[in-house]
């Protein structure tokens, strides 16, 4: 059973470009979380999704950021018009049943904005 | 949201036990206590969780105070591979998306 897969692992974007980060949850998991980690800081919750639904996006910046988890395919975190402050590690986690006893994290996508 | 307080850093010697404390004085009756750890350049990894009773698994033990206002993660024999940031998190049973990470405790293991 493959773990949570994130890609790309490393992404470099120029200011103003778009970044798309993908997350394939563990097989059979229908709940996905996205977290952001700035250098030398803890993880900050961004958004919680179930298949085709955003359940909680209270941690998502109001502008430029969006997330989806379609019926088929991976969850996507999209950052439009990136700025230097978006440089961070973005972690995805999946949950088998939404109860949340254990969630499983991917290895992260490191975004660098130059 | 109930908050947790952990020391910023701790040191341990290899093959000795490590006790990582966490204070959560505003914990509610439905909050589970979760511990995750994050090794350098990796995603967080589940360690253990509990509600009221002490818990043991292959990785660690969790000792929960009787009043639940504090807990301690116990690594019985620290190895160099246990060097990581350890996060103590409270998670409400009815608000499943509310898992908020603090700054955690950075554990250094000395050979």
PDB file of C-alpha atoms in Angstrom:
ATOM      1  CA  UNK A   1       0.000   0.000   0.000  1.00  0.00           C
ATOM      2  CA  UNK A   2       1.728   3.105  -1.206  1.00  0.00           C
ATOM      3  CA  UNK A   3       1.819   6.034   1.155  1.00  0.00           C
ATOM      4  CA  UNK A   4       0.627   9.551   0.498  1.00  0.00           C
ATOM      5  CA  UNK A   5       2.285  10.699  -2.706  1.00  0.00           C
ATOM      6  CA  UNK A   6       3.073  14.329  -3.345  1.00  0.00           C
ATOM      7  CA  UNK A   7       4.543  15.863  -6.419  1.00  0.00           C
ATOM      8  CA  UNK A   8       6.548  17.654  -7.343  1.00  0.00           C
ATOM      9  CA  UNK A   9       8.926  17.305  -4.411  1.00  0.00           C
ATOM     10  CA  UNK A  10      10.639  20.533  -5.348  1.00  0.00           C
ATOM     11  CA  UNK A  11       9.258  23.355  -7.434  1.00  0.00           C
ATOM     12  CA  UNK A  12      10.824  26.664  -8.387  1.00  0.00           C
ATOM     13  CA  UNK A  13       8.622  29.454  -9.674  1.00  0.00           C
ATOM     14  CA  UNK A  14       9.242  33.074 -10.567  1.00  0.00           C
ATOM     15  CA  UNK A  15       7.138  35.737  -8.914  1.00  0.00           C
ATOM     16  CA  UNK A  16       3.784  36.014 -10.659  1.00  0.00           C
ATOM     17  CA  UNK A  17       3.709  32.442 -11.953  1.00  0.00           C
ATOM     18  CA  UNK A  18       1.332  29.714 -10.869  1.00  0.00           C
ATOM     19  CA  UNK A  19       2.222  26.728  -8.707  1.00  0.00           C
ATOM     20  CA  UNK A  20       0.256  23.487  -8.736  1.00  0.00           C
ATOM     21  CA  UNK A  21       0.938  20.909  -6.065  1.00  0.00           C
ATOM     22  CA  UNK A  22      -0.577  17.456  -6.290  1.00  0.00           C
ATOM     23  CA  UNK A  23      -1.426  14.959  -3.608  1.00  0.00           C
ATOM     24  CA  UNK A  24      -2.558  11.373  -4.074  1.00  0.00           C
ATOM     25  CA  UNK A  25      -3.890  10.037  -0.786  1.00  0.00           C
ATOM     26  CA  UNK A  26      -3.384   6.508   0.385  1.00  0.00           C
ATOM     27  CA  UNK A  27      -5.544   3.936  -1.335  1.00  0.00           C
ATOM     28  CA  UNK A  28      -9.066   4.001  -0.003  1.00  0.00           C
ATOM     29  CA  UNK A  29      -8.664   7.351   1.762  1.00  0.00           C
ATOM     30  CA  UNK A  30     -11.229   9.963   0.842  1.00  0.00           C
ATOM     31  CA  UNK A  31     -10.169  12.778   3.176  1.00  0.00           C
ATOM     32  CA  UNK A  32      -7.258  15.095   2.512  1.00  0.00           C
ATOM     33  CA  UNK A  33      -5.625  17.907   4.468  1.00  0.00           C
ATOM     34  CA  UNK A  34      -3.143  20.499   3.299  1.00  0.00           C
ATOM     35  CA  UNK A  35      -0.647  22.167   5.627  1.00  0.00           C
ATOM     36  CA  UNK A  36       2.010  24.797   5.014  1.00  0.00           C
ATOM     37  CA  UNK A  37       5.300  25.011   6.842  1.00  0.00           C
ATOM     38  CA  UNK A  38       7.411  28.124   6.611  1.00  0.00           C
ATOM     39  CA  UNK A  39      11.140  27.761   7.288  1.00  0.00           C
ATOM     40  CA  UNK A  40      11.874  27.075  10.956  1.00  0.00           C
ATOM     41  CA  UNK A  41       8.176  27.157  11.866  1.00  0.00           C
ATOM     42  CA  UNK A  42       5.486  24.621  12.705  1.00  0.00           C
ATOM     43  CA  UNK A  43       2.814  23.335  10.361  1.00  0.00           C
ATOM     44  CA  UNK A  44      -0.181  25.553   9.689  1.00  0.00           C
ATOM     45  CA  UNK A  45      -3.493  24.028   8.689  1.00  0.00           C
ATOM     46  CA  UNK A  46      -4.791  25.281   5.358  1.00  0.00           C
ATOM     47  CA  UNK A  47      -7.715  23.226   4.120  1.00  0.00           C
ATOM     48  CA  UNK A  48      -9.593  19.979   4.668  1.00  0.00           C
ATOM     49  CA  UNK A  49     -11.338  18.264   1.770  1.00  0.00           C
ATOM     50  CA  UNK A  50     -13.386  15.201   1.089  1.00  0.00           C
ATOM     51  CA  UNK A  51     -13.992  13.923  -2.409  1.00  0.00           C
ATOM     52  CA  UNK A  52     -15.499  16.804  -4.403  1.00  0.00           C
ATOM     53  CA  UNK A  53     -16.119  18.905  -1.288  1.00  0.00           C
ATOM     54  CA  UNK A  54     -14.219  21.518   0.672  1.00  0.00           C
ATOM     55  CA  UNK A  55     -15.072  20.942   4.310  1.00  0.00           C
ATOM     56  CA  UNK A  56     -12.935  23.574   6.006  1.00  0.00           C
ATOM     57  CA  UNK A  57     -10.785  26.193   4.310  1.00  0.00           C
ATOM     58  CA  UNK A  58     -10.380  28.440   7.309  1.00  0.00           C
ATOM     59  CA  UNK A  59      -6.596  28.307   7.090  1.00  0.00           C
ATOM     60  CA  UNK A  60      -6.398  29.166   3.416  1.00  0.00           C
ATOM     61  CA  UNK A  61      -5.406  32.694   2.394  1.00  0.00           C
ATOM     62  CA  UNK A  62      -8.421  34.410   0.857  1.00  0.00           C
ATOM     63  CA  UNK A  63      -6.682  35.313  -2.366  1.00  0.00           C
ATOM     64  CA  UNK A  64      -4.555  33.408  -4.850  1.00  0.00           C
ATOM     65  CA  UNK A  65      -4.923  30.031  -3.100  1.00  0.00           C
ATOM     66  CA  UNK A  66      -7.402  27.318  -4.014  1.00  0.00           C
ATOM     67  CA  UNK A  67      -7.752  23.604  -3.458  1.00  0.00           C
ATOM     68  CA  UNK A  68      -9.772  20.822  -4.965  1.00  0.00           C
ATOM     69  CA  UNK A  69     -10.181  17.096  -4.579  1.00  0.00           C
ATOM     70  CA  UNK A  70     -12.050  15.797  -7.625  1.00  0.00           C
ATOM     71  CA  UNK A  71     -13.913  12.534  -7.839  1.00  0.00           C
ATOM     72  CA  UNK A  72     -11.109  11.102  -9.915  1.00  0.00           C
ATOM     73  CA  UNK A  73      -7.459  12.010  -9.551  1.00  0.00           C
ATOM     74  CA  UNK A  74      -5.304  13.702  -6.972  1.00  0.00           C
ATOM     75  CA  UNK A  75      -6.032  16.658  -4.765  1.00  0.00           C
ATOM     76  CA  UNK A  76      -4.571  19.883  -6.143  1.00  0.00           C
ATOM     77  CA  UNK A  77      -3.372  22.915  -4.231  1.00  0.00           C
ATOM     78  CA  UNK A  78      -3.104  25.841  -6.603  1.00  0.00           C
ATOM     79  CA  UNK A  79      -1.284  29.080  -5.890  1.00  0.00           C
ATOM     80  CA  UNK A  80      -1.732  31.834  -8.427  1.00  0.00           C
ATOM     81  CA  UNK A  81       0.627  34.770  -8.918  1.00  0.00           C
ATOM     82  CA  UNK A  82       3.137  33.450  -6.418  1.00  0.00           C
ATOM     83  CA  UNK A  83       5.120  35.820  -4.222  1.00  0.00           C
ATOM     84  CA  UNK A  84       8.344  35.233  -2.283  1.00  0.00           C
ATOM     85  CA  UNK A  85       6.371  34.762   0.930  1.00  0.00           C
ATOM     86  CA  UNK A  86       4.756  31.650  -0.567  1.00  0.00           C
ATOM     87  CA  UNK A  87       8.101  29.860  -0.402  1.00  0.00           C
ATOM     88  CA  UNK A  88       7.472  27.005   2.005  1.00  0.00           C
ATOM     89  CA  UNK A  89       6.990  23.282   2.336  1.00  0.00           C
ATOM     90  CA  UNK A  90       3.447  22.162   1.601  1.00  0.00           C
ATOM     91  CA  UNK A  91       2.351  18.910   3.187  1.00  0.00           C
ATOM     92  CA  UNK A  92      -0.635  16.813   2.334  1.00  0.00           C
ATOM     93  CA  UNK A  93      -2.139  14.276   4.708  1.00  0.00           C
ATOM     94  CA  UNK A  94      -4.843  11.696   4.202  1.00  0.00           C
ATOM     95  CA  UNK A  95      -7.326  10.129   6.556  1.00  0.00           C
ATOM     96  CA  UNK A  96      -9.075   6.821   5.925  1.00  0.00           C
ATOM     97  CA  UNK A  97     -12.405   7.598   7.505  1.00  0.00           C
ATOM     98  CA  UNK A  98     -12.628  11.189   8.633  1.00  0.00           C
ATOM     99  CA  UNK A  99     -12.594  10.199  12.268  1.00  0.00           C
ATOM    100  CA  UNK A 100      -9.007  11.351  12.488  1.00  0.00           C
ATOM    101  CA  UNK A 101      -7.395   8.915  14.843  1.00  0.00           C
ATOM    102  CA  UNK A 102      -4.380   8.729  12.575  1.00  0.00           C
ATOM    103  CA  UNK A 103      -3.586  10.810   9.559  1.00  0.00           C
ATOM    104  CA  UNK A 104      -0.770   9.987   7.183  1.00  0.00           C
ATOM    105  CA  UNK A 105       1.469  12.671   5.743  1.00  0.00           C
ATOM    106  CA  UNK A 106       3.274  12.824   2.462  1.00  0.00           C
ATOM    107  CA  UNK A 107       6.877  13.891   2.184  1.00  0.00           C
ATOM    108  CA  UNK A 108       5.957  17.386   1.147  1.00  0.00           C
ATOM    109  CA  UNK A 109       6.407  19.702  -1.801  1.00  0.00           C
ATOM    110  CA  UNK A 110       9.027  22.411  -1.376  1.00  0.00           C
ATOM    111  CA  UNK A 111       8.104  25.572  -3.239  1.00  0.00           C
ATOM    112  CA  UNK A 112      10.744  28.206  -3.860  1.00  0.00           C
ATOM    113  CA  UNK A 113       9.709  31.518  -5.385  1.00  0.00           C
ATOM    114  CA  UNK A 114      12.532  33.492  -6.976  1.00  0.00           C
TER     115      UNK A 114
ATOM    116  CA  UNK B   1      -9.276  25.976  20.537  1.00  0.00           C
ATOM    117  CA  UNK B   2      -7.527  24.171  23.348  1.00  0.00           C
ATOM    118  CA  UNK B   3      -3.810  24.883  23.211  1.00  0.00           C
ATOM    119  CA  UNK B   4      -0.724  22.906  24.130  1.00  0.00           C
ATOM    120  CA  UNK B   5       2.556  24.088  25.613  1.00  0.00           C
ATOM    121  CA  UNK B   6       5.808  22.243  25.042  1.00  0.00           C
ATOM    122  CA  UNK B   7       9.448  23.079  25.740  1.00  0.00           C
ATOM    123  CA  UNK B   8      11.213  24.414  22.665  1.00  0.00           C
ATOM    124  CA  UNK B   9      14.013  21.894  22.858  1.00  0.00           C
ATOM    125  CA  UNK B  10      15.350  18.942  24.804  1.00  0.00           C
ATOM    126  CA  UNK B  11      18.485  16.848  24.734  1.00  0.00           C
ATOM    127  CA  UNK B  12      18.961  13.208  25.433  1.00  0.00           C
ATOM    128  CA  UNK B  13      21.762  10.694  25.379  1.00  0.00           C
ATOM    129  CA  UNK B  14      21.530   7.723  23.090  1.00  0.00           C
ATOM    130  CA  UNK B  15      19.968   4.609  24.625  1.00  0.00           C
ATOM    131  CA  UNK B  16      18.537   6.538  27.540  1.00  0.00           C
ATOM    132  CA  UNK B  17      14.815   7.151  28.123  1.00  0.00           C
ATOM    133  CA  UNK B  18      13.328  10.479  27.093  1.00  0.00           C
ATOM    134  CA  UNK B  19      10.296  12.127  28.652  1.00  0.00           C
ATOM    135  CA  UNK B  20       8.725  14.839  26.506  1.00  0.00           C
ATOM    136  CA  UNK B  21       6.179  16.913  28.440  1.00  0.00           C
ATOM    137  CA  UNK B  22       3.087  18.671  27.152  1.00  0.00           C
ATOM    138  CA  UNK B  23       0.733  20.939  29.064  1.00  0.00           C
ATOM    139  CA  UNK B  24      -2.862  21.318  27.927  1.00  0.00           C
ATOM    140  CA  UNK B  25      -4.665  22.922  30.845  1.00  0.00           C
ATOM    141  CA  UNK B  26      -7.713  23.940  28.761  1.00  0.00           C
ATOM    142  CA  UNK B  27      -8.348  20.457  27.365  1.00  0.00           C
ATOM    143  CA  UNK B  28     -11.993  19.512  27.008  1.00  0.00           C
ATOM    144  CA  UNK B  29     -13.572  16.168  27.739  1.00  0.00           C
ATOM    145  CA  UNK B  30     -13.790  15.233  24.057  1.00  0.00           C
ATOM    146  CA  UNK B  31     -10.221  16.125  23.103  1.00  0.00           C
ATOM    147  CA  UNK B  32      -7.853  13.327  22.189  1.00  0.00           C
ATOM    148  CA  UNK B  33      -4.140  13.877  22.802  1.00  0.00           C
ATOM    149  CA  UNK B  34      -2.085  13.122  19.700  1.00  0.00           C
ATOM    150  CA  UNK B  35       1.668  13.057  19.214  1.00  0.00           C
ATOM    151  CA  UNK B  36       3.380  13.349  15.861  1.00  0.00           C
ATOM    152  CA  UNK B  37       7.034  13.789  15.065  1.00  0.00           C
ATOM    153  CA  UNK B  38       8.801  15.319  12.116  1.00  0.00           C
ATOM    154  CA  UNK B  39      12.251  14.241  11.053  1.00  0.00           C
ATOM    155  CA  UNK B  40      14.348  16.718   9.060  1.00  0.00           C
ATOM    156  CA  UNK B  41      13.039  17.320   5.543  1.00  0.00           C
ATOM    157  CA  UNK B  42      10.178  14.852   5.992  1.00  0.00           C
ATOM    158  CA  UNK B  43       6.469  14.984   6.638  1.00  0.00           C
ATOM    159  CA  UNK B  44       5.129  14.447  10.147  1.00  0.00           C
ATOM    160  CA  UNK B  45       4.724  10.894  11.324  1.00  0.00           C
ATOM    161  CA  UNK B  46       2.092   9.596  13.725  1.00  0.00           C
ATOM    162  CA  UNK B  47       3.518   8.436  17.048  1.00  0.00           C
ATOM    163  CA  UNK B  48       0.670   7.762  19.449  1.00  0.00           C
ATOM    164  CA  UNK B  49      -2.626   9.076  20.769  1.00  0.00           C
ATOM    165  CA  UNK B  50      -4.875   8.633  23.780  1.00  0.00           C
ATOM    166  CA  UNK B  51      -7.874   9.975  25.639  1.00  0.00           C
ATOM    167  CA  UNK B  52      -7.643   9.131  29.330  1.00  0.00           C
ATOM    168  CA  UNK B  53      -5.659   5.964  29.888  1.00  0.00           C
ATOM    169  CA  UNK B  54      -1.957   5.512  29.345  1.00  0.00           C
ATOM    170  CA  UNK B  55      -1.125   4.027  25.959  1.00  0.00           C
ATOM    171  CA  UNK B  56       1.750   1.940  24.668  1.00  0.00           C
ATOM    172  CA  UNK B  57       2.783   1.033  21.164  1.00  0.00           C
ATOM    173  CA  UNK B  58       5.944  -0.100  19.434  1.00  0.00           C
ATOM    174  CA  UNK B  59       7.229   3.447  19.107  1.00  0.00           C
ATOM    175  CA  UNK B  60       6.501   5.021  22.468  1.00  0.00           C
ATOM    176  CA  UNK B  61       4.333   5.285  25.550  1.00  0.00           C
ATOM    177  CA  UNK B  62       1.909   8.049  26.414  1.00  0.00           C
ATOM    178  CA  UNK B  63       1.321   8.894  30.055  1.00  0.00           C
ATOM    179  CA  UNK B  64      -1.745  11.058  30.661  1.00  0.00           C
ATOM    180  CA  UNK B  65      -2.241  12.877  33.947  1.00  0.00           C
ATOM    181  CA  UNK B  66      -5.342  11.997  35.907  1.00  0.00           C
ATOM    182  CA  UNK B  67      -6.807  15.472  35.385  1.00  0.00           C
ATOM    183  CA  UNK B  68      -5.742  15.326  31.695  1.00  0.00           C
ATOM    184  CA  UNK B  69      -4.150  18.753  31.918  1.00  0.00           C
ATOM    185  CA  UNK B  70      -0.782  17.364  30.950  1.00  0.00           C
ATOM    186  CA  UNK B  71       0.755  14.369  29.246  1.00  0.00           C
ATOM    187  CA  UNK B  72       4.203  12.911  28.648  1.00  0.00           C
ATOM    188  CA  UNK B  73       5.528  11.099  25.624  1.00  0.00           C
ATOM    189  CA  UNK B  74       8.059   8.493  26.660  1.00  0.00           C
ATOM    190  CA  UNK B  75      10.704   7.103  24.334  1.00  0.00           C
ATOM    191  CA  UNK B  76      12.115   4.174  26.240  1.00  0.00           C
ATOM    192  CA  UNK B  77      15.536   4.066  24.576  1.00  0.00           C
ATOM    193  CA  UNK B  78      16.392   7.035  22.428  1.00  0.00           C
ATOM    194  CA  UNK B  79      18.312   6.393  19.235  1.00  0.00           C
ATOM    195  CA  UNK B  80      19.927   8.864  16.878  1.00  0.00           C
ATOM    196  CA  UNK B  81      17.023   8.274  14.526  1.00  0.00           C
ATOM    197  CA  UNK B  82      14.639   9.670  17.143  1.00  0.00           C
ATOM    198  CA  UNK B  83      16.079  13.162  16.692  1.00  0.00           C
ATOM    199  CA  UNK B  84      13.083  15.136  15.446  1.00  0.00           C
ATOM    200  CA  UNK B  85      10.530  17.789  16.325  1.00  0.00           C
ATOM    201  CA  UNK B  86       7.779  16.272  18.456  1.00  0.00           C
ATOM    202  CA  UNK B  87       4.322  17.809  18.315  1.00  0.00           C
ATOM    203  CA  UNK B  88       1.647  17.407  20.975  1.00  0.00           C
ATOM    204  CA  UNK B  89      -1.781  18.143  19.521  1.00  0.00           C
ATOM    205  CA  UNK B  90      -5.311  18.127  20.853  1.00  0.00           C
ATOM    206  CA  UNK B  91      -7.941  16.868  18.508  1.00  0.00           C
ATOM    207  CA  UNK B  92     -11.657  17.183  19.067  1.00  0.00           C
ATOM    208  CA  UNK B  93     -13.620  14.070  18.267  1.00  0.00           C
ATOM    209  CA  UNK B  94     -16.385  16.061  16.597  1.00  0.00           C
ATOM    210  CA  UNK B  95     -14.297  18.579  14.712  1.00  0.00           C
ATOM    211  CA  UNK B  96     -12.066  16.328  12.711  1.00  0.00           C
ATOM    212  CA  UNK B  97     -10.323  19.006  10.724  1.00  0.00           C
ATOM    213  CA  UNK B  98      -9.158  20.876  13.778  1.00  0.00           C
ATOM    214  CA  UNK B  99      -5.670  19.450  14.236  1.00  0.00           C
ATOM    215  CA  UNK B 100      -3.428  22.417  14.881  1.00  0.00           C
ATOM    216  CA  UNK B 101       0.317  22.015  15.191  1.00  0.00           C
ATOM    217  CA  UNK B 102       2.288  24.209  17.568  1.00  0.00           C
ATOM    218  CA  UNK B 103       6.016  24.779  17.497  1.00  0.00           C
ATOM    219  CA  UNK B 104       6.760  21.401  19.087  1.00  0.00           C
ATOM    220  CA  UNK B 105       9.849  20.224  20.969  1.00  0.00           C
ATOM    221  CA  UNK B 106      13.062  19.745  19.061  1.00  0.00           C
ATOM    222  CA  UNK B 107      14.740  16.626  20.460  1.00  0.00           C
ATOM    223  CA  UNK B 108      18.477  16.262  20.048  1.00  0.00           C
ATOM    224  CA  UNK B 109      19.992  12.848  20.741  1.00  0.00           C
ATOM    225  CA  UNK B 110      23.664  12.760  21.600  1.00  0.00           C
ATOM    226  CA  UNK B 111      25.748   9.664  20.892  1.00  0.00           C
TER     227      UNK B 111
END
